[in-house]
XYZ file of C-alpha atoms in Angstrom:
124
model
C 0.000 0.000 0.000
C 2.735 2.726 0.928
C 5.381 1.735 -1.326
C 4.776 4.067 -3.946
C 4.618 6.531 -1.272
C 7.962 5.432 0.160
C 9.854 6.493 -3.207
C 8.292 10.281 -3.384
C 8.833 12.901 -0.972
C 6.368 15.568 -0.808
C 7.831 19.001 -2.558
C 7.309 21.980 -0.123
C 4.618 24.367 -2.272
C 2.837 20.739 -0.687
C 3.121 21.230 2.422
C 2.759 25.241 3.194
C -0.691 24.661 4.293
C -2.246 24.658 7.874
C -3.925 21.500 8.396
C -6.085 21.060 11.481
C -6.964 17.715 12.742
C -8.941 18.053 15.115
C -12.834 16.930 14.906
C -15.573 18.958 15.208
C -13.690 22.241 16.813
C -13.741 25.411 14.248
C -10.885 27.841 13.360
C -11.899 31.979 14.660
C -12.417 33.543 12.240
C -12.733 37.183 12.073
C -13.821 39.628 8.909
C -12.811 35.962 6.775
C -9.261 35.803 8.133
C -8.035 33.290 10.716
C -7.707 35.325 13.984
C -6.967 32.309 15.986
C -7.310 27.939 16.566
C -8.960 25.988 19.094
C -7.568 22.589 20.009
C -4.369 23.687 18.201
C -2.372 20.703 19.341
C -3.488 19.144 16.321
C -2.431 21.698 13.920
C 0.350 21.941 12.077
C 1.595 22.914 8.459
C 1.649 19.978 6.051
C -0.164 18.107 3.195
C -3.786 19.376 2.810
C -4.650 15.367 2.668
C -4.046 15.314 6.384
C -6.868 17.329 7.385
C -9.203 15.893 4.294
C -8.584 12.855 6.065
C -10.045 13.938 9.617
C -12.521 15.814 7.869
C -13.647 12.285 5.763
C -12.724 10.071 9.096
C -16.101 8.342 8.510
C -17.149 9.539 5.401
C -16.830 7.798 2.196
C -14.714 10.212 -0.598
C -17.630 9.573 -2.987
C -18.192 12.524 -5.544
C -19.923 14.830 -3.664
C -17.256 15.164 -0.982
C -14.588 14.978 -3.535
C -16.582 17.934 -5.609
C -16.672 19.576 -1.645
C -13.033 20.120 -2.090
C -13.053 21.227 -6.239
C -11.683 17.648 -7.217
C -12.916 15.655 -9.414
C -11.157 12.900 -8.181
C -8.607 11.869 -5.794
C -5.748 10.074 -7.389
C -4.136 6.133 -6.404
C -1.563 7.993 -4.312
C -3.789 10.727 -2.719
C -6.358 7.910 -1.517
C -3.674 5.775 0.285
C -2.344 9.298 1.752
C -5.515 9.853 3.209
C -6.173 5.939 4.666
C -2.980 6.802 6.447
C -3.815 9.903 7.679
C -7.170 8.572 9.012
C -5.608 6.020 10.831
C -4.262 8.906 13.402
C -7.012 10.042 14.910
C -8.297 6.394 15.213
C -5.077 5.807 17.164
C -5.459 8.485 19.253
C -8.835 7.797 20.008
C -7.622 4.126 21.035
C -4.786 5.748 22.935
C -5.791 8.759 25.234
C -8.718 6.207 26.874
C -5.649 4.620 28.813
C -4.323 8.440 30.726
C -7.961 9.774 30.715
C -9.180 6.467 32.929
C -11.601 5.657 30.711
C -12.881 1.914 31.536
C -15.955 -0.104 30.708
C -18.379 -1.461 28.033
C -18.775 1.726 26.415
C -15.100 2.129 26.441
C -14.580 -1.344 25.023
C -16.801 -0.063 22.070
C -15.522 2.710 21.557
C -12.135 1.178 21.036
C -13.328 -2.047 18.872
C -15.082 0.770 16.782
C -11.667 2.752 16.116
C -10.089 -0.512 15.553
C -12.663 -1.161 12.815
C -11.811 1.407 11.060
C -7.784 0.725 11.388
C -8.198 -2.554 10.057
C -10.730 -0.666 7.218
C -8.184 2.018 6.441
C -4.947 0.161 6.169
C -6.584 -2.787 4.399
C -6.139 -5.195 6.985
C-alpha cells in the first residue's frame, strides 16, 4: 500500500498549508481571516490530505465530498495518503482512553469501533 509513497517525498509548495486535525472544533475567524485555533495541538503545516482525512474520518470520498473540495477525483496515491492519515485520529482515540481512565463497556466499544476502522483504512 505505501510503497509508492515510500519512493516520493512531498515538494514543499505541498506542504505550506495549515492542516487542522482536530474533529468537530472550528478555526476563529474574524472579517474571513483566521484570527486564531482551538484545540491547536493538532495543527500543524503539512499536506492538505491530512486534514481531508479527519474531515472524511467516517465519510466515504464519494463525488460529492470529492466535488466539496473542487476535485474531481482523488488520485491512487492521494487515496492511500488519506487511509494513512485517518488512521491517526483512530489511534489516538484508542490511545488517550488509557491516561484519561476511561474503563468499561462503552469504552470497550468505543475502542473495537476505532479498531474497525484501522483494520478498514490500512486494508487489513
Amino acid at each position: 500500500m505505501v510503497d509508492s509513497l515510500t519512493k516520493r517525498r512531498l515538494s514543499a509548495p505541498e506542504l505550506d498549508v495549515l492542516v487542522r486535525r482536530a474533529l468537530g472544533v472550528p478555526l476563529v475567524l474574524a472579517d474571513g481571516r483566521i484570527e486564531g485555533i482551538i484545540d491547536p495541538e493538532r495543527a500543524l503545516f503539512g499536506d492538505p490530505l491530512a486534514e481531508i482525512a479527519t474531515v472524511a474520518l467516517f465519510t466515504e470520498l464519494d463525488d460529492d465530498f470529492t466535488a466539496g473540495y473542487g476535485r474531481q477525483a482523488f488520485t491512487g496515491s492521494e487515496q492511500t495518503r488519506i487511509a494513512l492519515y485517518r488512521t491517526y485520529p483512530c489511534l489516538v482515540m484508542i490511545v488517550e482512553g488509557v491516561p484519561r481512565g476511561y474503563s468499561g463497556e462503552e469504552r470497550d466499544g468505543h475502542v473495537r469501533f476505532f479498531r474497525d476502522r484501522l483494520a478498514e483504512y490500512l486494508e487489513l
